[in-house]
Amino acid sequence: MRSRTRADKPAAVVAALTLALATGCSDGTNATPKITTTARAGVAPVPPKEGAYFGAWVPRSAASSRSPSREASDAPESGEAPPGAPSARPLPGPLGDFERHLGRPLDIVHHYRGWKSDFPTKEDTQVLGAGPRYLLLTWGGADTREIVAGRHDALIRKRARAIRNTRKPIFLRWQQDMDTQGARARTHGAKDFVEAWKHLRTIFAQERVDNVAWVWCPTATGFGSRNAQSFYPGDDQVDWICADAQPGGDHDYRDLSETLKLFLDWAGDRPKPIMVAEFGVPVSYGVRRAEWLRRAAETLQNPQVKAVVYFNSDERAQTPDDHRRRYAVTGDKQAVSALRELATTPYFNPRNLPVTSG
């Protein structure tokens, strides 16, 4: 059952974007949700009016991602863009191979950066300079109490200026999965996390960073016993609400709809666009991987879900035989075909980026 409570009304003035969204919620609801964001339209990433952006995480290491090779795809390297469609220059390495394999450029390219890591890196700037792709930066967190005490202000200002100076729209996802037990040593709890989140946003505002959309992202499974919603900083502090939606290693088979249920129930009461990040189908599902992806495509065609980001990597596997945490689709023709179907469906290509035949 959806919660009837809401956060206090934002103290700051929020730029409201009322979007005419497609219907077809998984629960049959046809109501058009009202979506608001603090992000500056035309400068920071904002939700598409219809459908959802499609993105992916593709590690540079072929060993961890089993990234698609050029031989694995029969699709040509480039296609003729439809009239009026944004052009996208090819990207190098495994990411470019993945896009060719998928048959289209990504809307969102996902990169991970540590708390003390410099960014944007050369890899980041390649993405930002190669056409209409958005960069999703997942920035690791430091101790929340140290952040609030001001011990990291110089570093935060440096990162804020670096992002501002790109003059490109960027999604920023700070300290994802903050609800997990593994993160508690540095988050300390919901109250400390929220205070640290607000501290970061205050510094970014002081540095006049207006090309960032702030993405708040716990785990989908945290909306149960871990009370992930208690870490929510408030509608005036968040642009996109997000959940990492890997099914985990405890299930022989689990639909994405089951993984997302509690999160979507909660998010349905928030006036925010939804991003589903780090979703993937385990190798252990075998011949059912394609079926899982096609069912996932139905689940994700929820009018509030405005971005989906596939986790094309095996790096979460704890042992060589841990196939429940391997999500790269390369080498599985049926799964590749199903992921391509999802990514090239007009619903998940709202900007009409060019699609190659294959």
Short mmCIF file of C-alpha atoms in Angstrom, two decimals:
data_model
loop_
_atom_site.label_atom_id
_atom_site.label_comp_id
_atom_site.label_asym_id
_atom_site.label_seq_id
_atom_site.Cartn_x
_atom_site.Cartn_y
_atom_site.Cartn_z
CA MET A 1 0.00 0.00 0.00
CA ARG A 2 1.30 3.43 -0.86
CA SER A 3 2.13 5.74 1.97
CA ARG A 4 -0.23 8.66 2.45
CA THR A 5 2.45 10.85 3.99
CA ARG A 6 4.47 13.44 2.12
CA ALA A 7 7.55 15.44 2.96
CA ASP A 8 7.03 19.03 4.02
CA LYS A 9 6.47 21.45 1.17
CA PRO A 10 9.84 22.73 -0.12
CA ALA A 11 11.04 25.99 1.31
CA ALA A 12 12.77 26.90 -1.93
CA VAL A 13 10.89 27.75 -5.08
CA VAL A 14 10.86 24.67 -7.28
CA ALA A 15 10.67 24.86 -11.04
CA ALA A 16 7.62 22.78 -11.94
CA LEU A 17 7.56 20.74 -15.09
CA THR A 18 4.14 19.29 -15.85
CA LEU A 19 4.72 16.58 -18.38
CA ALA A 20 2.21 14.97 -20.70
CA LEU A 21 3.33 11.40 -20.16
CA ALA A 22 2.37 8.17 -21.77
CA THR A 23 -0.15 6.04 -19.92
CA GLY A 24 0.27 2.35 -19.27
CA CYS A 25 1.28 2.06 -15.63
CA SER A 26 1.84 -1.47 -14.51
CA ASP A 27 -1.08 -1.09 -12.06
CA GLY A 28 -3.41 0.18 -14.77
CA THR A 29 -3.51 3.76 -13.49
CA ASN A 30 -4.01 6.31 -16.27
CA ALA A 31 -3.47 9.45 -14.20
CA THR A 32 -0.74 11.74 -15.51
CA PRO A 33 1.77 12.34 -12.69
CA LYS A 34 2.91 15.86 -11.95
CA ILE A 35 6.69 16.00 -11.96
CA THR A 36 8.82 18.75 -10.44
CA THR A 37 12.55 19.32 -10.45
CA THR A 38 14.97 21.91 -9.11
CA ALA A 39 17.14 21.43 -12.21
CA ARG A 40 17.42 24.25 -14.73
CA ALA A 41 15.78 23.24 -18.00
CA GLY A 42 18.06 23.59 -21.02
CA VAL A 43 21.17 23.49 -18.83
CA ALA A 44 20.77 20.43 -16.58
CA PRO A 45 19.20 17.11 -17.61
CA VAL A 46 15.41 17.14 -17.36
CA PRO A 47 12.94 14.33 -18.04
CA PRO A 48 11.74 13.63 -21.58
CA LYS A 49 8.13 14.61 -22.19
CA GLU A 50 7.33 11.08 -23.25
CA GLY A 51 9.06 7.77 -22.67
CA ALA A 52 12.35 7.18 -20.86
CA TYR A 53 16.04 7.65 -21.58
CA PHE A 54 18.07 4.45 -22.00
CA GLY A 55 21.60 4.23 -20.62
CA ALA A 56 24.22 1.73 -19.47
CA TRP A 57 27.32 1.13 -17.41
CA VAL A 58 29.99 -0.55 -19.54
CA PRO A 59 33.37 -0.92 -17.77
CA ARG A 60 36.53 -0.30 -19.75
CA SER A 61 37.88 -3.70 -18.69
CA ALA A 62 36.68 -6.42 -21.02
CA ALA A 63 37.48 -8.96 -18.29
CA SER A 64 34.91 -7.48 -15.91
CA SER A 65 32.25 -6.49 -18.41
CA ARG A 66 32.61 -9.05 -21.18
CA SER A 67 31.87 -6.06 -23.39
CA PRO A 68 30.57 -6.81 -26.88
CA SER A 69 33.18 -7.21 -29.57
CA ARG A 70 32.77 -5.85 -33.06
CA GLU A 71 32.48 -9.38 -34.38
CA ALA A 72 29.54 -10.05 -32.06
CA SER A 73 27.33 -7.57 -33.88
CA ASP A 74 26.11 -7.69 -37.46
CA ALA A 75 25.01 -4.05 -37.23
CA PRO A 76 26.93 -1.46 -39.23
CA GLU A 77 29.01 1.08 -37.33
CA SER A 78 26.71 3.95 -38.16
CA GLY A 79 23.27 4.57 -39.58
CA GLU A 80 21.59 7.44 -41.29
CA ALA A 81 19.94 9.59 -38.66
CA PRO A 82 16.22 10.27 -39.04
CA PRO A 83 15.37 13.84 -40.02
CA GLY A 84 15.75 16.14 -37.01
CA ALA A 85 17.42 13.49 -34.82
CA PRO A 86 20.50 14.53 -32.79
CA SER A 87 23.78 13.22 -34.21
CA ALA A 88 26.14 11.16 -32.06
CA ARG A 89 29.80 10.56 -32.80
CA PRO A 90 31.08 7.00 -32.12
CA LEU A 91 32.77 6.38 -28.78
CA PRO A 92 36.03 4.40 -28.47
CA GLY A 93 36.65 1.11 -26.71
CA PRO A 94 34.16 -1.26 -25.07
CA LEU A 95 31.54 1.47 -24.76
CA GLY A 96 31.57 2.10 -28.50
CA ASP A 97 31.44 -1.65 -29.12
CA PHE A 98 28.43 -1.92 -26.82
CA GLU A 99 26.56 0.85 -28.65
CA ARG A 100 27.23 -0.79 -32.02
CA HIS A 101 26.05 -4.09 -30.59
CA LEU A 102 22.93 -2.40 -29.20
CA GLY A 103 22.22 -0.69 -32.51
CA ARG A 104 21.96 2.89 -31.21
CA PRO A 105 23.79 5.55 -29.18
CA LEU A 106 23.03 5.63 -25.48
CA ASP A 107 21.07 8.49 -23.95
CA ILE A 108 23.01 8.08 -20.70
CA VAL A 109 26.57 6.85 -20.16
CA HIS A 110 27.27 5.83 -16.57
CA HIS A 111 30.66 6.36 -14.92
CA TYR A 112 31.77 5.72 -11.33
CA ARG A 113 34.20 8.01 -9.49
CA GLY A 114 35.65 7.72 -5.99
CA TRP A 115 35.32 10.49 -3.42
CA LYS A 116 38.87 11.76 -3.96
CA SER A 117 39.03 11.00 -7.69
CA ASP A 118 39.46 13.90 -10.07
CA PHE A 119 36.74 14.39 -12.64
CA PRO A 120 35.85 14.93 -15.33
CA THR A 121 38.46 12.49 -16.65
CA LYS A 122 39.48 12.02 -20.28
CA GLU A 123 36.87 9.26 -20.45
CA ASP A 124 34.20 11.64 -19.12
CA THR A 125 35.08 14.40 -21.57
CA GLN A 126 34.95 11.94 -24.48
CA VAL A 127 31.34 11.22 -23.60
CA LEU A 128 30.45 14.87 -23.06
CA GLY A 129 31.96 15.84 -26.41
CA ALA A 130 30.50 13.04 -28.52
CA GLY A 131 26.99 14.24 -29.15
CA PRO A 132 23.70 14.14 -27.27
CA ARG A 133 24.67 11.61 -24.58
CA TYR A 134 24.17 12.59 -20.94
CA LEU A 135 26.86 11.67 -18.41
CA LEU A 136 25.69 10.01 -15.20
CA LEU A 137 28.41 10.43 -12.57
CA THR A 138 28.14 8.21 -9.54
CA TRP A 139 30.34 9.88 -6.92
CA GLY A 140 31.42 7.84 -3.93
CA GLY A 141 30.85 9.29 -0.49
CA ALA A 142 33.02 10.28 2.45
CA ASP A 143 32.10 10.24 6.14
CA THR A 144 28.89 12.27 6.38
CA ARG A 145 29.82 13.83 9.72
CA GLU A 146 33.14 15.01 8.31
CA ILE A 147 31.29 16.55 5.37
CA VAL A 148 28.87 18.43 7.62
CA ALA A 149 31.79 19.64 9.78
CA GLY A 150 33.34 21.23 6.68
CA ARG A 151 36.43 19.02 6.53
CA HIS A 152 35.92 18.33 2.80
CA ASP A 153 34.68 21.73 1.64
CA ALA A 154 37.75 22.47 -0.48
CA LEU A 155 37.43 19.18 -2.34
CA ILE A 156 33.67 19.65 -2.85
CA ARG A 157 34.22 23.14 -4.26
CA LYS A 158 36.87 21.80 -6.62
CA ARG A 159 34.49 19.12 -7.92
CA ALA A 160 31.64 21.64 -8.21
CA ARG A 161 33.74 23.99 -10.32
CA ALA A 162 34.97 21.15 -12.52
CA ILE A 163 31.40 20.09 -13.27
CA ARG A 164 30.29 23.68 -13.83
CA ASN A 165 33.15 24.29 -16.24
CA THR A 166 32.15 21.40 -18.52
CA ARG A 167 29.08 23.47 -19.46
CA LYS A 168 27.35 20.18 -20.22
CA PRO A 169 24.25 18.67 -18.59
CA ILE A 170 25.30 16.03 -16.04
CA PHE A 171 23.44 13.68 -13.73
CA LEU A 172 25.16 13.52 -10.32
CA ARG A 173 24.42 10.51 -8.10
CA TRP A 174 26.22 10.98 -4.80
CA GLN A 175 26.65 8.09 -2.33
CA GLN A 176 24.33 5.57 -3.94
CA ASP A 177 23.04 2.62 -1.88
CA MET A 178 23.35 4.66 1.31
CA ASP A 179 20.76 2.41 2.95
CA THR A 180 22.93 -0.72 2.90
CA GLN A 181 24.73 -2.12 5.90
CA GLY A 182 28.06 -1.73 4.12
CA ALA A 183 27.55 2.03 3.85
CA ARG A 184 26.62 2.62 7.50
CA ALA A 185 30.20 3.11 8.68
CA ARG A 186 30.42 6.35 6.66
CA THR A 187 26.77 7.44 6.44
CA HIS A 188 26.04 6.77 10.16
CA GLY A 189 22.31 6.92 9.51
CA ALA A 190 19.55 8.78 7.72
CA LYS A 191 19.85 12.05 9.64
CA ASP A 192 23.59 12.37 9.02
CA PHE A 193 23.18 11.46 5.35
CA VAL A 194 20.50 14.11 4.79
CA GLU A 195 22.61 16.78 6.48
CA ALA A 196 25.62 15.87 4.31
CA TRP A 197 23.49 15.87 1.14
CA LYS A 198 22.23 19.38 1.93
CA HIS A 199 25.78 20.53 2.69
CA LEU A 200 26.95 19.39 -0.75
CA ARG A 201 24.03 21.08 -2.47
CA THR A 202 24.69 24.33 -0.60
CA ILE A 203 28.30 24.41 -1.80
CA PHE A 204 27.29 23.60 -5.39
CA ALA A 205 24.77 26.46 -5.24
CA GLN A 206 27.43 28.82 -3.91
CA GLU A 207 29.61 27.85 -6.86
CA ARG A 208 26.68 28.53 -9.23
CA VAL A 209 26.58 25.00 -10.63
CA ASP A 210 23.35 24.88 -12.60
CA ASN A 211 24.16 22.13 -15.12
CA VAL A 212 23.63 19.29 -12.62
CA ALA A 213 20.58 17.17 -11.89
CA TRP A 214 20.81 15.61 -8.42
CA VAL A 215 19.94 11.90 -8.36
CA TRP A 216 19.07 10.29 -5.00
CA CYS A 217 19.54 6.54 -5.25
CA PRO A 218 19.18 3.87 -2.54
CA THR A 219 18.56 0.20 -3.32
CA ALA A 220 15.13 -0.95 -4.42
CA THR A 221 15.22 -3.73 -1.84
CA GLY A 222 15.90 -1.16 0.88
CA PHE A 223 12.26 -0.04 0.85
CA GLY A 224 11.40 -2.72 3.36
CA SER A 225 13.22 -3.59 6.54
CA ARG A 226 16.05 -1.08 5.87
CA ASN A 227 13.64 1.88 5.56
CA ALA A 228 15.50 3.43 2.61
CA GLN A 229 12.89 6.20 2.37
CA SER A 230 14.13 7.67 5.66
CA PHE A 231 17.27 8.81 3.81
CA TYR A 232 15.25 11.05 1.46
CA PRO A 233 16.46 14.67 1.76
CA GLY A 234 13.18 16.25 0.59
CA ASP A 235 11.50 17.30 -2.63
CA ASP A 236 13.34 20.63 -2.68
CA GLN A 237 16.70 18.81 -2.49
CA VAL A 238 16.26 16.11 -5.14
CA ASP A 239 15.77 16.28 -8.92
CA TRP A 240 15.45 12.56 -9.70
CA ILE A 241 14.58 9.69 -7.39
CA CYS A 242 16.32 6.47 -8.26
CA ALA A 243 16.81 2.90 -7.14
CA ASP A 244 19.45 0.29 -7.90
CA ALA A 245 17.46 -2.73 -9.00
CA GLN A 246 19.72 -5.76 -9.27
CA PRO A 247 17.74 -8.85 -8.19
CA GLY A 248 20.60 -10.04 -5.98
CA GLY A 249 21.96 -13.49 -5.30
CA ASP A 250 19.16 -14.84 -3.10
CA HIS A 251 16.70 -15.72 -5.88
CA ASP A 252 16.62 -18.46 -8.47
CA TYR A 253 14.44 -16.16 -10.57
CA ARG A 254 12.83 -12.83 -9.82
CA ASP A 255 11.03 -10.44 -12.17
CA LEU A 256 12.07 -6.81 -12.16
CA SER A 257 8.52 -5.92 -11.15
CA GLU A 258 9.01 -7.78 -7.87
CA THR A 259 12.34 -6.08 -7.18
CA LEU A 260 10.89 -2.63 -7.83
CA LYS A 261 7.46 -2.99 -6.23
CA LEU A 262 8.06 -1.34 -2.84
CA PHE A 263 10.19 1.40 -4.36
CA LEU A 264 7.63 2.26 -7.05
CA ASP A 265 4.83 2.25 -4.47
CA TRP A 266 6.74 4.83 -2.43
CA ALA A 267 7.93 6.85 -5.43
CA GLY A 268 4.39 7.08 -6.77
CA ASP A 269 3.64 9.53 -3.96
CA ARG A 270 6.57 11.79 -4.88
CA PRO A 271 6.34 14.45 -7.62
CA LYS A 272 9.66 13.40 -9.13
CA PRO A 273 10.93 11.64 -12.25
CA ILE A 274 12.23 8.13 -11.57
CA MET A 275 15.53 6.62 -12.70
CA VAL A 276 16.01 2.86 -12.48
CA ALA A 277 19.77 2.34 -12.30
CA GLU A 278 21.94 -0.77 -12.18
CA PHE A 279 19.22 -3.10 -13.37
CA GLY A 280 20.40 -6.31 -14.99
CA VAL A 281 19.42 -9.89 -15.72
CA PRO A 282 21.65 -12.56 -14.12
CA VAL A 283 23.47 -15.09 -16.27
CA SER A 284 22.05 -17.77 -13.95
CA TYR A 285 18.59 -17.23 -15.50
CA GLY A 286 19.85 -18.99 -18.61
CA VAL A 287 17.26 -19.39 -21.36
CA ARG A 288 14.86 -17.17 -19.39
CA ARG A 289 17.08 -14.07 -19.68
CA ALA A 290 15.34 -12.85 -22.84
CA GLU A 291 11.93 -13.42 -21.25
CA TRP A 292 13.07 -11.45 -18.17
CA LEU A 293 14.18 -8.50 -20.29
CA ARG A 294 10.93 -8.41 -22.25
CA ARG A 295 8.92 -8.44 -19.03
CA ALA A 296 11.23 -5.75 -17.65
CA ALA A 297 10.44 -3.57 -20.67
CA GLU A 298 6.75 -3.77 -19.74
CA THR A 299 7.43 -2.91 -16.10
CA LEU A 300 9.62 0.06 -17.02
CA GLN A 301 6.95 1.62 -19.24
CA ASN A 302 5.59 3.38 -16.19
CA PRO A 303 4.79 7.05 -16.93
CA GLN A 304 6.86 8.23 -13.96
CA VAL A 305 9.96 6.22 -14.95
CA LYS A 306 11.96 8.61 -17.14
CA ALA A 307 15.39 6.91 -17.31
CA VAL A 308 16.66 3.33 -17.15
CA VAL A 309 20.35 2.36 -16.93
CA TYR A 310 21.50 -1.21 -17.65
CA PHE A 311 24.38 -2.68 -15.63
CA ASN A 312 26.36 -4.50 -18.33
CA SER A 313 29.01 -5.94 -16.07
CA ASP A 314 30.05 -9.10 -14.25
CA GLU A 315 32.11 -7.26 -11.64
CA ARG A 316 29.67 -7.87 -8.78
CA ALA A 317 30.25 -11.63 -8.94
CA GLN A 318 31.88 -12.78 -5.71
CA THR A 319 33.41 -15.95 -7.18
CA PRO A 320 34.02 -17.27 -10.72
CA ASP A 321 30.94 -19.47 -10.32
CA ASP A 322 28.69 -16.70 -9.01
CA HIS A 323 26.39 -16.44 -12.03
CA ARG A 324 23.61 -14.80 -10.02
CA ARG A 325 25.58 -11.55 -9.94
CA ARG A 326 26.78 -11.55 -13.53
CA TYR A 327 24.74 -9.22 -15.73
CA ALA A 328 26.71 -8.65 -18.96
CA VAL A 329 24.63 -9.87 -21.90
CA THR A 330 27.51 -10.47 -24.32
CA GLY A 331 27.67 -13.98 -25.71
CA ASP A 332 23.98 -14.64 -25.09
CA LYS A 333 22.29 -14.04 -28.46
CA GLN A 334 18.76 -14.23 -27.08
CA ALA A 335 19.50 -11.82 -24.23
CA VAL A 336 21.32 -9.43 -26.55
CA SER A 337 18.37 -9.46 -28.94
CA ALA A 338 15.92 -8.77 -26.10
CA LEU A 339 18.02 -5.90 -24.71
CA ARG A 340 18.29 -4.45 -28.19
CA GLU A 341 14.50 -4.68 -28.55
CA LEU A 342 14.10 -2.76 -25.30
CA ALA A 343 16.65 -0.08 -26.18
CA THR A 344 15.35 0.51 -29.71
CA THR A 345 11.66 0.60 -28.78
CA PRO A 346 10.48 4.17 -29.43
CA TYR A 347 9.39 4.45 -25.78
CA PHE A 348 13.03 4.08 -24.68
CA ASN A 349 14.37 6.29 -27.47
CA PRO A 350 12.47 9.53 -26.74
CA ARG A 351 14.94 11.72 -28.63
CA ASN A 352 14.73 9.56 -31.76
CA LEU A 353 18.46 8.81 -31.83
CA PRO A 354 19.52 6.91 -34.96
CA VAL A 355 19.00 3.13 -34.89
CA THR A 356 21.00 0.79 -37.10
CA SER A 357 19.63 -2.32 -38.71
CA GLY A 358 20.94 -5.67 -37.55
#
